[in-house]
Amino acid sequence: MIRVALAGPRGKMGAEALEMIEQQDGFELVGLLDSKVTDELSDYPVFISILDLLKETNPQVLIDLTTPELGMSHTTEAIRHGVRPVVGTTGFTPDDLEQLNQLCEEYKVGCIIAPNFSIGAVLMMRFAEQAARYMQDVEIIEMHHNQKLDAPSGTAIKTAELIQTNRVSHRQGHENEEEALQGARGADIEGIKLHSVRLPGLVAHQQVLFGGEGQLLTLRHDSFTRGSFMPGVALCVKEVMKRNELIYGLENIID
């Protein structure tokens, strides 16, 4: 039985994770971390302080589905207390990841940070990485609900990073291209353009467009409910128990 604590249980992802932990064989929910105790959480031990949660419930794994600022603080404290974090919060900087990597090495504790817990989305990223060997011009369109705070999404950034392992950095489009309106061509990672859409009704969607002479290859993934992320979360909880290092990206634990 894996003792699991959850940070961020009142968010939409957190509510799904709470239900998953309760239903998953081999998981025991030992405590929740939230900014306040509410009636909807009255059936569970709720803590406002991460230190109190860690000391009083003695979890083996902390699932964190909060914000980048809180997620970094929670993850750091968990590692220092020998608790293995599984983090779905995006927005970690390279410096943050390096700091967490050093902590994992120091305390010999595993940590998994996943920009996207959807196994289908991870397969899309893997396929995009492979396609980049043969088609070098690519743009990414990511579409999320209008309450998402960061843009571009962590999934889009991770996709671009994977593509870059098989792509020669270059500027795309006409050499004399100009934006009539600033931002029209999107964000830029080594010449790969990233476009963010934020609309009510969306959950999490992404297209990767590869253009070639006389052809277009489109890779697309759609998450219609947040339940699509839960098999990936459960997989990470089981896998992090076997690890003693930082793993960034679900693709690194899928064969």
Backbone as a ProteinNet text record, in pm:
[ID]
protein_1_A
[PRIMARY]
MIRVALAGPRGKMGAEALEMIEQQDGFELVGLLDSKVTDELSDYPVFISILDLLKETNPQVLIDLTTPELGMSHTTEAIRHGVRPVVGTTGFTPDDLEQLNQLCEEYKVGCIIAPNFSIGAVLMMRFAEQAARYMQDVEIIEMHHNQKLDAPSGTAIKTAELIQTNRVSHRQGHENEEEALQGARGADIEGIKLHSVRLPGLVAHQQVLFGGEGQLLTLRHDSFTRGSFMPGVALCVKEVMKRNELIYGLENIID
[TERTIARY]
84.8	0	88.7	66.4	143.9	66.1	129.7	65.6	80	-33.3	-33.5	-99.8	-34.2	-93.5	-116.9	-215.3	-253.5	-257.9	-187	-192	-274.3	-373.3	-459.5	-585.2	-652	-766	-893	-901.2	-1024.8	-1020.6	-904.9	-898.5	-962.9	-984	-1049.7	-964.2	-833.4	-744.1	-735.4	-730.3	-720.5	-839.9	-959.7	-1080.5	-1077	-1029.5	-1015.7	-912.4	-800.4	-694.7	-742.4	-820.6	-874.8	-958.8	-1044.4	-1128.8	-1043.6	-941.4	-854.9	-782.2	-727.2	-652.5	-742.4	-865.6	-957.6	-994.9	-999.6	-1044.7	-931	-808	-693.3	-648.6	-645.1	-592.7	-445.8	-409.8	-271	-236.1	-332.6	-310.1	-390.7	-329.1	-399	-386.3	-499.1	-499	-480.4	-370.3	-340.4	-362.9	-372.8	-393.3	-400	-460.6	-474.6	-408.8	-353.5	-295.3	-375.3	-430	-512.6	-497.4	-536.7	-522.9	-626	-732	-833.9	-911.5	-974.4	-1056.6	-1200.2	-1259.5	-1396.4	-1484.5	-1616.6	-1711.9	-1691.3	-1652.5	-1637.2	-1521.7	-1430.5	-1316.2	-1327.2	-1443.2	-1459.3	-1439.1	-1445.4	-1428.4	-1281.7	-1190.7	-1049.4	-965.7	-847.9	-755.7	-693.8	-720.3	-675	-573.7	-464.5	-359.9	-335.4	-309.8	-277.2	-126.4	-50.9	95.2	152.4	241.5	306.3	389.1	451.6	532.9	447	331	240.8	191.4	157.6	111.8	217.9	340.1	447	478.2	480.2	517	406.5	280.8	170.4	111.6	125.8	64.7	166.4	295.9	402.7	373.9	348.8	321.9	449.8	432.5	545.7	553.8	436.8	428.9	340.1	383	301.1	265.2	136	89.1	59.4	126	105.7	42.7	-76.3	-150.2	-191.1	-91.6	-120.2	-72.1	17.8	72	224.4	291.6	438	507.2	460.3	524	505.5	381.4	353.8	413.8	406.1	457.9	606.1	681.8	825.8	852.8	781.5	798.1	759.1	643.6	596.4	692.7	738.5	827.6	959.9	1013	1139.2	1127	1021	1002.1	979.5	904.2	878.3	1008.9	1092.7	1219.9	1305.3	1309.8	1390.1	1339.1	1211.6	1154.5	1147.7	1212.3	1215.8	1088.2	1002.8	876.2	893.9	842.5	862.3	749.2	780.7	676.2	642.2	513.2	463.2	392.3	446.7	405	343.4	221.5	154	149.9	213.2	218.2	320	282	376.1	433.8	534	592.6	725.9	782.1	913	1019.8	1112.9	1221.3	1336.9	1429.7	1548.2	1624.5	1631.3	1698.1	1624.1	1490.7	1410.7	1440.6	1441.8	1464.4	1603.6	1702.3	1837.4	1846.5	1779.1	1778.9	1713.6	1600.8	1532.3	1614.7	1683.1	1769	1879	1938.7	2044.5	1989.2	1866.9	1805.6	1777.7	1729.1	1702	1829.6	1937.9	2066.1	2114.6	2095.9	2142.4	2065.3	1931.5	1848.4	1812.9	1856.5	1829.9	1680.1	1604.9	1459.2	1415.3	1323.5	1272	1169.2	1159.9	1061	1025.5	896.1	851.3	771.4	813.5	740.1	689.6	559.4	500.1	419.4	467.2	387	250.3	241.2	112.7	107.9	1.8	-12.6	-85.3	-134.5	-207.6	-110.7	-131.6	-44.8	-55.8	-176.5	-194	-115.5	-112.4	-36.5	112.9	158.1	299.9	336.5	247.9	272.8	279.8	192.2	197.4	333.9	387	517.4	627.8	617.6	715.5	712.8	591.3	577.5	632.6	609.5	660.9	813.6	871.6	1017.7	1072.1	1004.2	1047.9	1028.8	915.3	885.6	986	1039.7	1132.1	1260.6	1290.8	1409.7	1394.9	1268.9	1244.1	1175	1109.7	1040	1081.9	1155.4	1223.4	1143.7	1037.9	957	830	810.8	703.3	650.5	521	458.5	363.6	342.9	260.8	146.4	26.6	-91.3	-146.6	-145.4	-202.3	-325.2	-428.2	-558.1	-603.5	-633.1	-674.5	-791.5	-849.3	-958.1	-910.7	-1004	-968.4	-927	-918	-869.9	-724.2	-663.3	-522.8	-435.4	-339.1	-261.1	-139.5	-75.6	49.9	29.7	107.9	106.8	247.8	301	241.1	239.3	168.1	155	286.9	299.7	418.2	430.9	317.3	319.5	376.4	334.8	385	535.4	580.2	723.9	801.3	751.3	818	820.7	712.3	707.6	815	826.5	928.2	1068.6	1090.8	1222.9	1257.4	1158.4	1182.7	1208.3	1131.8	1152	1293	1341.7	1473	1587.6	1561.6	1667.4	1694.3	1599	1615.6	1603.4	1612.4	1590.9	1706.8	1753.4	1855.3	1785.9	1830.4	1767.2	1773	1658.4	1655.4	1527.9	1533.7	1416.1	1323.8	1195.7	1096.8	1020.5	963.6	891.2	983.1	928.5	1005	1114.5	1229.5	1342.4	1313.4	1220.9	1185.2	1049.2	1003.7	873.7	870.4	757.3	737.4	598.7	586.8	456.9	387.4	272.4	194.5	137.8	109.5	67.6	161.4	220.5	316.2	254.5	324.2	278	200.5	177.1	96	156.6	288.7	354.7	380.9	339.3	349.5	483.5	497.4	624.6	724.1	850.3	955.1	1053.4	1072.6	1176.3	1264	1382	1477.5	1415.6	1324.4	1260.9	1127.5	1093.2	962.1	860.4	751.9	649.2	544.6	511.9	411.3	296.1	174.7	55.1	-38	-88.7	-175.4	-316.6	-413.9	-555.9	-615.9	-695.5	-760.8	-909.4	-994.4	-1137.8	-1217.1	-1332.3	-1418.4	-1467.5	-1483.5	-1529	-1416.7	-1294.3	-1179.8	-1126.8	-1056.1	-985.4	-836.1	-783.8	-642.5	-629.1	-578.4	-570.7	-442.1	-383.8	-262.8	-250	-207.4	-173.4	-26.4	42.8	179.4	175.4	207.9	198.7	337.5	364.5	490.7	462.9	531.8	512.6	629.2	597.9	699.1	651	735.2	698.3	576.9	464.3	342.8	271.9	304	240.7	236	145.5	132.3	105.3	184.9	162.5	109.9	-8	-68.5	-78.1	-19.2	-34	-122.1	-228.2	-321	-361	-371	-423.3	-527.1	-636	-742.3	-773.4	-772.3	-824.8	-959.9	-1065.7	-1200.1	-1244.7	-1182.8	-1209.2	-1076.9	-1071.7	-949.8	-926.4	-1029.2	-1011	-907.2	-882.5	-783.8	-642.4	-621	-487.4	-461	-565.8	-549.7	-469.9	-482.8	-395	-247.2	-213.7	-75.2	-30.7	-120.3	-88	-62.4	-150.6	-134.5	-3.5	28.2	153.6	274.3	269.2	380.5	397	287	293.9	363.6	328.4	391.3	538.5	567.2	703	797.9	749.6	838.6	890.8	817.4	862.1	988.4	1015.2	1130.5	1250.9	1233.3	1336.1	1402.9	1525.5	1599	1656.3	1589.9	1637.2	1517.8	1546.3	1442.5	1413.3	1286.3	1243.2	1148.2	1180.9	1097.7	1031.8	903.7	830	790	661.9	607.4	669.5	715.5	773.7	897.4	958.8	1082.1	1056.7	929.6	899.3	809.2	782.4	703.8	799.1	797.1	887.4	851.6
-120.1	0	125.6	214.9	338.6	450.2	514	622.9	752.6	808.6	922.1	1043.1	1159.8	1288.1	1368.6	1457.8	1535.6	1683.8	1764.3	1910.1	1966.8	2050	2110.8	2032.6	1979	1890.5	1959.8	2093.7	2161.5	2208.3	2196.8	2229.1	2119	2145.8	2046.7	1921.3	1940.7	1824.9	1756.9	1837.5	1782.8	1696.8	1739.9	1662.9	1526.8	1526	1399.2	1309.5	1371	1293.2	1235.1	1312.3	1265.2	1139.3	1143.1	1026.9	908	937.2	829.5	760.4	838.4	780.2	688.5	732.8	651.8	520.7	522.3	404.9	312.5	363.9	287.1	181.9	58.4	-47.8	-21	-35	-16.3	125.2	219.4	356.4	382.2	453.5	496	647.9	718	863.3	897.2	966.2	993.4	1140.1	1230.6	1369.9	1460	1577.8	1677.5	1807.4	1880.4	2012.3	2115.5	2213.3	2315.8	2445.1	2555.2	2686.1	2707.1	2626.4	2636.9	2506.9	2486.2	2367.5	2403.1	2329.5	2357.5	2236.8	2257.8	2149.4	2034.5	2067.3	1962.4	1867.6	1911.3	1827.7	1775.4	1789.3	1758.7	1610.9	1523.1	1380.2	1338.2	1434.7	1401.2	1484.3	1433.6	1517.2	1623.7	1750	1861.1	1944.2	1981.2	2061.4	2186.5	2296.4	2421.9	2434.9	2373.1	2377.9	2250.2	2264.1	2147.5	2071.7	2144.3	2078	1992.8	2046.1	1968.9	1843.9	1858.8	1744.3	1635	1672.4	1573.5	1504.7	1583.2	1528.1	1441.4	1481.9	1413.5	1296.8	1295.9	1187.8	1089.4	1127	1038.3	974.7	1055.7	998.2	946.7	859	815.3	897	940.9	1018.3	1139.6	1254.5	1375.5	1408.1	1406.2	1452.8	1601.4	1683.7	1828.1	1879.1	1938.7	1992.9	2136.9	2218.6	2354.9	2457.5	2545.8	2650.3	2636.8	2700.2	2688.6	2733.8	2844.1	2895	2798.4	2756.8	2662.9	2526.1	2485.9	2355.3	2341.8	2447.2	2443.5	2430.4	2507.9	2502.4	2365.8	2313.8	2184	2071.9	2076.9	1971.5	1971.9	2090.4	2103	2044.4	2080.9	2031.4	1880.8	1831.6	1687.3	1609.8	1651.6	1581.5	1584.9	1700.5	1712.8	1624.6	1584.8	1496.2	1351	1321.5	1184.6	1138.9	1234.9	1203.4	1226.2	1137	1141.5	1220.9	1333.1	1414.3	1365.6	1375	1361.1	1492.3	1568.7	1708.7	1730.7	1782.2	1814.1	1962.6	2040.7	2184.9	2220.4	2306.2	2351.6	2487.2	2532.1	2663.2	2658.4	2540.2	2530.7	2582.7	2660.8	2714.5	2613.9	2630.5	2543.3	2547.9	2665.9	2676.2	2596.1	2602.1	2523.1	2374	2328.6	2186.4	2143	2229.5	2196.3	2188.1	2281.1	2279.1	2151.3	2113.3	1991.6	1866.8	1869.6	1757.4	1736.5	1845.7	1837	1785.2	1829.3	1781.8	1631.5	1584.9	1441.7	1360.2	1411	1341.8	1342.3	1456.6	1468.9	1377.7	1375.5	1298.9	1159.6	1129.6	999.9	968.4	1066.4	1057.7	1083.1	1002	1021.4	1132.4	1196.3	1301.2	1297.6	1300.4	1305.4	1433.1	1514.4	1634.7	1610.5	1618	1586.5	1705.9	1773.4	1881.6	1833.1	1705.2	1648.3	1502.8	1467	1330.9	1239.3	1294.7	1212.5	1125.3	995.5	903.2	929.4	963	995.2	1118	1219.6	1340.9	1312.1	1224.3	1188	1112.8	1025	956.3	1055.7	1156.9	1260.9	1329.5	1361.1	1425.7	1335.1	1205.4	1108.8	1100.9	1095.6	1088.2	1214.5	1329.9	1456.4	1456.3	1402.2	1392.8	1308.8	1199	1111.8	1179.1	1246.5	1309.7	1419	1485.5	1596.4	1553	1425.8	1376.5	1396.3	1395.5	1396	1524.5	1596.7	1720.3	1828.5	1926.6	2021.9	2149.2	2173.7	2294.4	2257.1	2317.6	2273.4	2389.7	2390.1	2486.2	2410.2	2465.1	2400.1	2492.3	2438.1	2512.3	2438.2	2503.4	2441.1	2518.8	2445.1	2504	2455.7	2551	2516.4	2602.9	2564.4	2640.4	2780.9	2871.4	3013.2	3045.8	2944.9	2968.7	2926.4	2876.6	2835.9	2960.6	2955.8	3076.1	3094.9	2985.7	2999.5	2979.2	3049	3034.2	3064.6	2982	2857.6	2749.6	2644.2	2536.1	2463.3	2396.5	2315.2	2202.9	2148.8	2043.2	2093.9	2214.8	2271.9	2296.6	2349.3	2375	2244.5	2143.9	2014.3	1951.1	1966.1	1913.2	1977.7	2111.4	2182.9	2138.1	2116.2	2072	1934	1844.1	1711	1717	1800.6	1817.1	1866.6	1957.2	2017.6	1916.5	1802.3	1700.4	1639.6	1654.8	1599.3	1705.5	1832.1	1940.9	2038.8	2083.7	2188.1	2322.8	2400.5	2528.7	2620.1	2676.2	2771.2	2853.3	2972	3057.3	3006.7	2999.3	2950.3	3067	3042.4	3147.2	3225.3	3330.7	3413.3	3489.1	3501.7	3568.5	3715	3775.7	3916.5	3931.1	3825.7	3827.3	3932.7	4004.5	4103.2	4085.4	4108.8	4101.5	4237.1	4241	4364.5	4394.2	4289.5	4301	4215.2	4274.9	4202.9	4076.7	3966.6	3839.6	3754.5	3807.2	3734	3598.4	3589.5	3464.4	3374.4	3417.6	3333	3340.9	3258.7	3248.5	3170.6	3176.6	3116.8	3037.5	2910.1	2827.6	2773.8	2831.2	2787.7	2786.4	2882.2	2890.8	2819.5	2735.9	2669.7	2768.4	2790.7	2883.7	2811.1	2871	2816.1	2914.9	2865.9	2948.9	2898.3	2989	2951.6	3004.1	2916.3	2951.3	2928.2	3024.8	3011.7	3043.6	2941.1	2959.5	2873.4	2922.8	2837.8	2719.8	2606.9	2486.7	2392.2	2444.2	2359.5	2298.1	2187	2128.1	2134.5	2042	2043.4	1977.7	2053.7	2007.2	2060.9	1983.7	2031.3	1970.7	2055.4	2012	2043.4	1950.8	1973.7	1959.9	2068.4	2072.8	2069.8	1966.1	1955.9	1983.7	2083	2117.5	2074.7	2019.6	1981.5	2013.4	1996.3	2026.9	1944.3	2014.7	1949.3	1863.8	1879	1793	1858	1810.2	1853.9	1731.5	1715.9	1609.6	1674.9	1630.5	1685.3	1577.5	1605.4	1520.5	1595.9	1532.2	1602.3	1511.6	1574.4	1503.3	1590.9	1528.6	1599.8	1530.1	1606.5	1558.5	1625.8	1547	1602.3	1611.9	1531.4	1540.3	1525.5	1575.1	1562.9	1420.9	1337.8	1197.2	1131	1190.3	1134.1	1140.4	1225.4	1239.2	1139.1	1078.5	999.6	870.2	795.7	679.2	717.4	833.7	880.6	918	979.5	1013.9	886.6	788.9	662.1	592.9	595.9	536	603.4	736.7	811	779.4	766.5	733.4	599.2	502.4	370	375.5	449.8	453.6	532.6	640.7	724.9	649.1	546.8	465.2	385.4	367.9	289.1	377.1	509.8	600.7	678.3	722.6	806.7	930.2	973	1088.5	1168.4	1287.8	1371.1	1323.8	1306.8	1273.5	1383	1444.9	1553.3	1504.9	1474.8	1430.2	1284.8	1259.9	1123.7	1033.1	1093.4	1012.9	936.8	981	916	789.3	760.1	635.5	543.9	585.1	500.4	435.9	304.9	234.4	267
0	0	0	-95.9	-105	-36.4	62.4	135.8	54.5	14	-78.3	-13.2	-25.1	13.2	-113.7	-108.8	-227.2	-194.8	-274	-261.9	-376.5	-340.9	-441.6	-470.1	-368	-392.1	-441.2	-428	-469.8	-614.6	-680.5	-822.2	-905.1	-1032.5	-1118	-1133.3	-1151.2	-1157.6	-1021.8	-916	-781.7	-744.8	-784	-754.3	-824.3	-949	-1021.2	-953.4	-910.3	-845.6	-713.3	-638.5	-511.5	-531.8	-632.8	-662.2	-708	-789.9	-839	-724.8	-631.1	-518.7	-437	-414	-333.9	-403.2	-536.2	-609.8	-651.2	-648.5	-698.6	-597.5	-640.3	-554.8	-523.6	-396.2	-356.9	-314.1	-320.8	-276	-148.6	-55.2	66.5	79.9	80.1	95.7	243.3	275.6	416.7	455.4	357.5	393.2	271.6	292.8	186.7	229.9	134.3	159.4	82.9	155.9	92	170.2	108.2	172.7	282.7	281.4	386.3	395.5	509.3	530.8	495.7	404.5	360.3	384.9	374	396.2	298.3	173.5	73	104.4	193.1	230.2	373.1	431.9	574.4	607.8	507.4	531.8	535.8	515.6	504	600.9	639.8	717.8	626.7	657.4	573.4	651	586.4	647.6	564.2	630.4	562.1	545.1	633.2	629.5	569.4	473.3	412.5	515.6	608.1	709.8	803.1	841.5	926.8	854.5	728.4	649.3	646	615.9	602.1	734.5	842.7	972.8	1032.5	1015.1	1083.8	1005.6	873.4	794.4	740	739.2	694.7	558.4	455.5	322.5	258.1	162.6	79.6	-48.8	-96.6	-221.3	-198.8	-252.6	-253	-397.2	-428.9	-559.4	-546.5	-627.4	-620.8	-749.9	-736	-850.6	-818.5	-781.3	-736.9	-840	-800	-887.1	-890.2	-988.8	-994	-865.4	-806.4	-684.7	-568.7	-546	-437.8	-467.9	-593.5	-631.6	-604.4	-631.8	-606	-457.1	-375.7	-230.6	-175.4	-218.9	-170.6	-209.6	-334.1	-384	-308.9	-285.7	-211.7	-71.5	0	136.6	138.2	40.9	35.3	20.5	-72.8	-95.1	31.7	96.8	219	331.6	324	425.5	377.6	264.5	215.9	148.4	110.6	42.8	-107.4	-187.1	-332.2	-399.8	-462.9	-526.4	-667.2	-699.3	-836.2	-865.9	-960.2	-976.6	-1113.6	-1115.7	-1241.3	-1268.7	-1184	-1201.8	-1309.1	-1404.4	-1506.3	-1465.8	-1538.7	-1512.3	-1440.3	-1417.4	-1354.2	-1450.2	-1398.6	-1479.9	-1485	-1580.5	-1580.8	-1448.5	-1386.7	-1256.3	-1149.8	-1152.5	-1058.5	-1074.8	-1198.6	-1225.6	-1181.5	-1202.1	-1160.2	-1008.1	-940.5	-794.8	-741.7	-801.9	-758.8	-791.1	-905	-941.3	-838	-793	-691.5	-559.1	-523.5	-399.5	-406.4	-521.6	-537.5	-520.7	-577.5	-564.6	-419.4	-352.7	-215.1	-120.2	-135.7	-43	-95.8	-219.2	-281.2	-281.8	-332.4	-339.6	-483.5	-532.6	-667	-674.3	-790.6	-814.7	-963.4	-993.5	-1132.6	-1153.7	-1248.4	-1288.9	-1430.1	-1449.7	-1579.6	-1630.9	-1735.6	-1795.2	-1842	-1875.8	-1917.2	-1872	-1798.5	-1749	-1847.6	-1957.9	-2053.8	-2132.7	-2129.5	-2203.2	-2353	-2400	-2541.8	-2582.6	-2496.5	-2527	-2531.1	-2442.5	-2441.6	-2568.8	-2614.1	-2740.8	-2856.6	-2855	-2956.8	-2957.5	-2838.9	-2830.3	-2883.2	-2850.9	-2899.5	-3052.5	-3109.6	-3254.7	-3321	-3257.6	-3311	-3311.3	-3205.3	-3197.3	-3312.8	-3343.1	-3452.1	-3587.6	-3606.7	-3735.7	-3769.3	-3666.5	-3688.4	-3758.3	-3756.2	-3827.7	-3977.9	-4023.8	-4167.3	-4216.4	-4124.6	-4162	-4062.6	-4111.3	-4023.9	-3996.1	-4071.9	-4051.4	-3976.3	-3859.9	-3771.9	-3688.7	-3664.3	-3573.3	-3480.9	-3361.5	-3259.3	-3220.4	-3219	-3173.2	-3051.9	-2936.6	-2816.3	-2774.3	-2731.6	-2698.9	-2562	-2472.9	-2337.5	-2292.7	-2180.2	-2118.7	-2080.6	-2065	-2045	-1902	-1814	-1678.3	-1660.5	-1765.6	-1757.6	-1745.2	-1653	-1620.8	-1710.1	-1751.3	-1825.1	-1975.2	-2054	-2199.1	-2251.7	-2340	-2388.1	-2280.2	-2307.9	-2209.7	-2192.5	-2078.6	-2054.3	-2155.7	-2200.8	-2301.3	-2432.7	-2473.9	-2599	-2591.9	-2479.1	-2462.1	-2464.4	-2393.1	-2390	-2529.3	-2604.7	-2740.5	-2826.8	-2815.9	-2893.8	-2855.3	-2726.1	-2680	-2736.4	-2740.1	-2795.4	-2945.4	-3015.1	-3159.4	-3187.5	-3103.2	-3125.3	-3115.4	-3052.2	-3045.3	-3182.2	-3275.7	-3410.8	-3519.4	-3481.8	-3577.9	-3570	-3685.4	-3690.3	-3669.7	-3571.4	-3541.5	-3663.8	-3699.3	-3811.1	-3803.6	-3864.2	-3870.4	-3980.2	-3950.1	-4046.4	-4108.1	-4225	-4296	-4388.6	-4446.5	-4539.9	-4465.9	-4528.4	-4462	-4432.3	-4507.4	-4485.3	-4414.9	-4353.1	-4285.3	-4174.5	-4166.2	-4060.5	-4001	-3871.3	-3804	-3811.7	-3876.3	-3878.9	-3740.7	-3664.7	-3525.4	-3441.7	-3337.3	-3254.4	-3194.8	-3206.7	-3152.3	-3251	-3371.6	-3468.5	-3504.3	-3501.7	-3538.5	-3417.9	-3300.4	-3183.3	-3113	-3009.9	-2937.6	-3022.5	-2983	-3066	-2980.5	-3017	-2955	-3066.4	-3080.8	-3183.9	-3322.8	-3349.2	-3479.7	-3489.2	-3390	-3386.4	-3329.4	-3400.6	-3355.1	-3270.5	-3156.1	-3064.7	-3052.3	-3072	-3066.8	-2957	-2874.1	-2762	-2783.6	-2764.2	-2770.5	-2632.8	-2583	-2452.6	-2469.6	-2456	-2475	-2377	-2329.5	-2247.2	-2330.5	-2264.4	-2334	-2369.2	-2379.2	-2407.7	-2278.3	-2289.1	-2175.1	-2203.6	-2286.1	-2323.5	-2460.2	-2557.2	-2695.2	-2758.5	-2847.7	-2915	-3053.9	-3148.4	-3282.6	-3309.8	-3372.2	-3418.1	-3570	-3638.7	-3784.7	-3846.7	-3926.8	-4000.2	-4146.8	-4202.3	-4342.2	-4428.5	-4544.5	-4641.2	-4780.8	-4876.7	-5015.1	-5057	-5079.6	-5126.1	-5024.1	-4893.9	-4795	-4657.1	-4573.9	-4434.9	-4348.8	-4244.8	-4145.9	-4019.3	-3972.6	-3851.6	-3744.6	-3628.4	-3511.1	-3412.5	-3365.4	-3275.7	-3160.5	-3042.6	-2926.4	-2857.5	-2809.9	-2739.5	-2608.7	-2500.7	-2372.7	-2351.8	-2351	-2338.1	-2192.1	-2105.9	-1962.5	-1888.6	-1766.5	-1687.2	-1637.1	-1651.6	-1620	-1709.9	-1826.1	-1918.3	-1861.6	-1759.8	-1701.3	-1588.6	-1535.4	-1413.5	-1430.1	-1540.7	-1555.3	-1552	-1607.5	-1603.8	-1463.8	-1387.1	-1248.4	-1168	-1183.6	-1110.2	-1149.7	-1277.9	-1324.7	-1260	-1250.6	-1191.1	-1042.6	-970.4	-827.6	-807.9	-890.1	-878.1	-918.6	-1025.6	-1079	-990	-928.3	-847.7	-725.5	-682.5	-570	-604	-732.9	-776.5	-809.6	-806.8	-857.2	-744.2	-771.3	-676.9	-747.2	-855.4	-930.3	-982.2	-1033.5	-1092.4	-1234.2	-1264.9	-1400.4	-1446.5	-1558.9	-1612.8	-1741.6	-1733.2	-1850.9	-1841.4	-1862.8	-1855.6	-1962.1	-2072.3	-2180.1	-2135.4	-2027	-1978.7	-1897.1	-1869.1	-1797.7	-1879.6	-2004.7	-2094.1	-2193.9	-2204.9	-2297.3	-2441.9
[MASK]
+++++++++++++++++++++++++++++++++++++++++++++++++++++++++++++++++++++++++++++++++++++++++++++++++++++++++++++++++++++++++++++++++++++++++++++++++++++++++++++++++++++++++++++++++++++++++++++++++++++++++++++++++++++++++++++++++++++++++++++++++++++++++++++++

